Amino acid sequence: MTVLFAASEIAPEACTGGLGEVIAALPRYVSASARSNHDVAVALPGYPALMEDATPLEVTFTIPIGDALQPVTVFERTQADGTQLLLIHNDALFGRPGIY
């Protein structure tokens, strides 16, 4: 089974508190479960802190923001603990210092 977590932050690179800590720990727990055959990934905004060493996938789409459609590109990155990150990137939305 494939499990996808979607969140706005993850520890340690893009974290302001508890949510980032939980999202960092939960995929590791699900993957390490004794009976787990799950493929686990986390979808996150493509904040600059997460884009280092990210590889673009051949996936692009648009998302509605107000009255406009914003094009986004999906990037992939693997954290040191093996967690796969899918980064939804658009400079107009996430190209700024910090995460919020």
PDB file of C-alpha atoms in Angstrom:
ATOM      1  CA  MET A   1       0.000   0.000   0.000  1.00  0.00           C
ATOM      2  CA  THR A   2       1.147   3.539  -0.693  1.00  0.00           C
ATOM      3  CA  VAL A   3       0.638   6.062   2.108  1.00  0.00           C
ATOM      4  CA  LEU A   4       0.882   9.790   1.369  1.00  0.00           C
ATOM      5  CA  PHE A   5       0.971  12.337   4.169  1.00  0.00           C
ATOM      6  CA  ALA A   6       0.279  15.953   3.188  1.00  0.00           C
ATOM      7  CA  ALA A   7       1.449  18.727   5.489  1.00  0.00           C
ATOM      8  CA  SER A   8       2.689  22.296   5.587  1.00  0.00           C
ATOM      9  CA  GLU A   9       5.908  21.619   7.530  1.00  0.00           C
ATOM     10  CA  ILE A  10       8.396  18.925   8.492  1.00  0.00           C
ATOM     11  CA  ALA A  11      11.267  18.848  10.978  1.00  0.00           C
ATOM     12  CA  PRO A  12      14.048  19.810  10.937  1.00  0.00           C
ATOM     13  CA  GLU A  13      14.282  21.961   7.773  1.00  0.00           C
ATOM     14  CA  ALA A  14      10.808  23.531   7.675  1.00  0.00           C
ATOM     15  CA  CYS A  15       9.348  23.420  11.151  1.00  0.00           C
ATOM     16  CA  THR A  16       7.806  25.885  13.581  1.00  0.00           C
ATOM     17  CA  GLY A  17       6.482  23.466  16.184  1.00  0.00           C
ATOM     18  CA  GLY A  18       4.599  20.285  16.890  1.00  0.00           C
ATOM     19  CA  LEU A  19       3.149  19.664  13.438  1.00  0.00           C
ATOM     20  CA  GLY A  20       6.599  19.506  11.863  1.00  0.00           C
ATOM     21  CA  GLU A  21       7.808  17.112  14.553  1.00  0.00           C
ATOM     22  CA  VAL A  22       4.829  14.772  14.081  1.00  0.00           C
ATOM     23  CA  ILE A  23       5.114  14.789  10.295  1.00  0.00           C
ATOM     24  CA  ALA A  24       8.804  13.922  10.589  1.00  0.00           C
ATOM     25  CA  ALA A  25       8.131  11.019  12.972  1.00  0.00           C
ATOM     26  CA  LEU A  26       4.895   9.495  11.651  1.00  0.00           C
ATOM     27  CA  PRO A  27       6.152   8.334   8.217  1.00  0.00           C
ATOM     28  CA  ARG A  28       9.188   6.713   9.874  1.00  0.00           C
ATOM     29  CA  TYR A  29       6.895   4.899  12.301  1.00  0.00           C
ATOM     30  CA  VAL A  30       4.585   3.638   9.542  1.00  0.00           C
ATOM     31  CA  SER A  31       7.569   2.491   7.432  1.00  0.00           C
ATOM     32  CA  ALA A  32       9.292   0.756  10.340  1.00  0.00           C
ATOM     33  CA  SER A  33       6.227  -1.120  11.564  1.00  0.00           C
ATOM     34  CA  ALA A  34       7.034  -4.823  11.958  1.00  0.00           C
ATOM     35  CA  ARG A  35       4.458  -5.852   9.344  1.00  0.00           C
ATOM     36  CA  SER A  36       4.796  -2.843   7.077  1.00  0.00           C
ATOM     37  CA  ASN A  37       5.021  -3.273   3.333  1.00  0.00           C
ATOM     38  CA  HIS A  38       3.984   0.338   2.835  1.00  0.00           C
ATOM     39  CA  ASP A  39       5.605   2.870   0.558  1.00  0.00           C
ATOM     40  CA  VAL A  40       5.430   6.145   2.471  1.00  0.00           C
ATOM     41  CA  ALA A  41       5.897   9.703   1.208  1.00  0.00           C
ATOM     42  CA  VAL A  42       5.175  13.217   2.458  1.00  0.00           C
ATOM     43  CA  ALA A  43       3.811  15.981   0.190  1.00  0.00           C
ATOM     44  CA  LEU A  44       4.880  19.489   1.209  1.00  0.00           C
ATOM     45  CA  PRO A  45       5.109  22.989  -0.228  1.00  0.00           C
ATOM     46  CA  GLY A  46       8.404  23.561  -2.052  1.00  0.00           C
ATOM     47  CA  TYR A  47       9.897  25.980   0.460  1.00  0.00           C
ATOM     48  CA  PRO A  48      13.490  27.047  -0.345  1.00  0.00           C
ATOM     49  CA  ALA A  49      14.736  25.231   2.789  1.00  0.00           C
ATOM     50  CA  LEU A  50      13.453  21.954   1.333  1.00  0.00           C
ATOM     51  CA  MET A  51      14.450  22.452  -2.313  1.00  0.00           C
ATOM     52  CA  GLU A  52      18.181  21.847  -1.837  1.00  0.00           C
ATOM     53  CA  ASP A  53      19.130  18.551  -3.509  1.00  0.00           C
ATOM     54  CA  ALA A  54      15.591  18.137  -4.870  1.00  0.00           C
ATOM     55  CA  THR A  55      15.137  16.481  -8.244  1.00  0.00           C
ATOM     56  CA  PRO A  56      12.366  17.612 -10.588  1.00  0.00           C
ATOM     57  CA  LEU A  57       9.876  14.942 -11.570  1.00  0.00           C
ATOM     58  CA  GLU A  58       8.095  15.143 -14.890  1.00  0.00           C
ATOM     59  CA  VAL A  59       4.894  16.179 -13.134  1.00  0.00           C
ATOM     60  CA  THR A  60       3.348  19.617 -13.566  1.00  0.00           C
ATOM     61  CA  PHE A  61      -0.182  20.817 -12.989  1.00  0.00           C
ATOM     62  CA  THR A  62      -2.090  23.943 -12.031  1.00  0.00           C
ATOM     63  CA  ILE A  63      -3.880  24.793  -8.809  1.00  0.00           C
ATOM     64  CA  PRO A  64      -6.563  27.458  -8.442  1.00  0.00           C
ATOM     65  CA  ILE A  65      -5.563  30.360  -6.189  1.00  0.00           C
ATOM     66  CA  GLY A  66      -8.282  33.004  -6.125  1.00  0.00           C
ATOM     67  CA  ASP A  67      -9.225  33.770  -9.728  1.00  0.00           C
ATOM     68  CA  ALA A  68      -5.943  32.519 -11.200  1.00  0.00           C
ATOM     69  CA  LEU A  69      -4.405  29.146 -11.947  1.00  0.00           C
ATOM     70  CA  GLN A  70      -0.878  28.748 -10.609  1.00  0.00           C
ATOM     71  CA  PRO A  71       1.439  26.279 -12.378  1.00  0.00           C
ATOM     72  CA  VAL A  72       3.348  23.976 -10.054  1.00  0.00           C
ATOM     73  CA  THR A  73       6.111  21.428 -10.542  1.00  0.00           C
ATOM     74  CA  VAL A  74       6.664  18.400  -8.345  1.00  0.00           C
ATOM     75  CA  PHE A  75      10.167  17.743  -7.036  1.00  0.00           C
ATOM     76  CA  GLU A  76      11.412  14.739  -5.110  1.00  0.00           C
ATOM     77  CA  ARG A  77      13.904  14.613  -2.282  1.00  0.00           C
ATOM     78  CA  THR A  78      14.890  11.950   0.225  1.00  0.00           C
ATOM     79  CA  GLN A  79      15.675  13.020   3.775  1.00  0.00           C
ATOM     80  CA  ALA A  80      18.635  11.564   5.680  1.00  0.00           C
ATOM     81  CA  ASP A  81      16.285   9.144   7.483  1.00  0.00           C
ATOM     82  CA  GLY A  82      14.990   7.818   4.147  1.00  0.00           C
ATOM     83  CA  THR A  83      11.659   9.652   4.118  1.00  0.00           C
ATOM     84  CA  GLN A  84      10.599  10.502   0.563  1.00  0.00           C
ATOM     85  CA  LEU A  85       9.423  14.096   0.136  1.00  0.00           C
ATOM     86  CA  LEU A  86       7.272  15.266  -2.771  1.00  0.00           C
ATOM     87  CA  LEU A  87       7.676  19.031  -2.996  1.00  0.00           C
ATOM     88  CA  ILE A  88       4.992  21.094  -4.704  1.00  0.00           C
ATOM     89  CA  HIS A  89       6.986  24.028  -6.096  1.00  0.00           C
ATOM     90  CA  ASN A  90       5.912  27.442  -7.350  1.00  0.00           C
ATOM     91  CA  ASP A  91       8.187  30.449  -6.749  1.00  0.00           C
ATOM     92  CA  ALA A  92       5.277  32.893  -6.555  1.00  0.00           C
ATOM     93  CA  LEU A  93       3.715  30.872  -3.732  1.00  0.00           C
ATOM     94  CA  PHE A  94       6.711  29.585  -1.783  1.00  0.00           C
ATOM     95  CA  GLY A  95       9.833  31.482  -2.957  1.00  0.00           C
ATOM     96  CA  ARG A  96      10.429  33.466   0.220  1.00  0.00           C
ATOM     97  CA  PRO A  97      12.516  33.217   3.377  1.00  0.00           C
ATOM     98  CA  GLY A  98      10.895  31.113   6.069  1.00  0.00           C
ATOM     99  CA  ILE A  99       7.840  28.945   5.665  1.00  0.00           C
ATOM    100  CA  TYR A 100       4.911  31.143   6.704  1.00  0.00           C
TER     101      TYR A 100
END
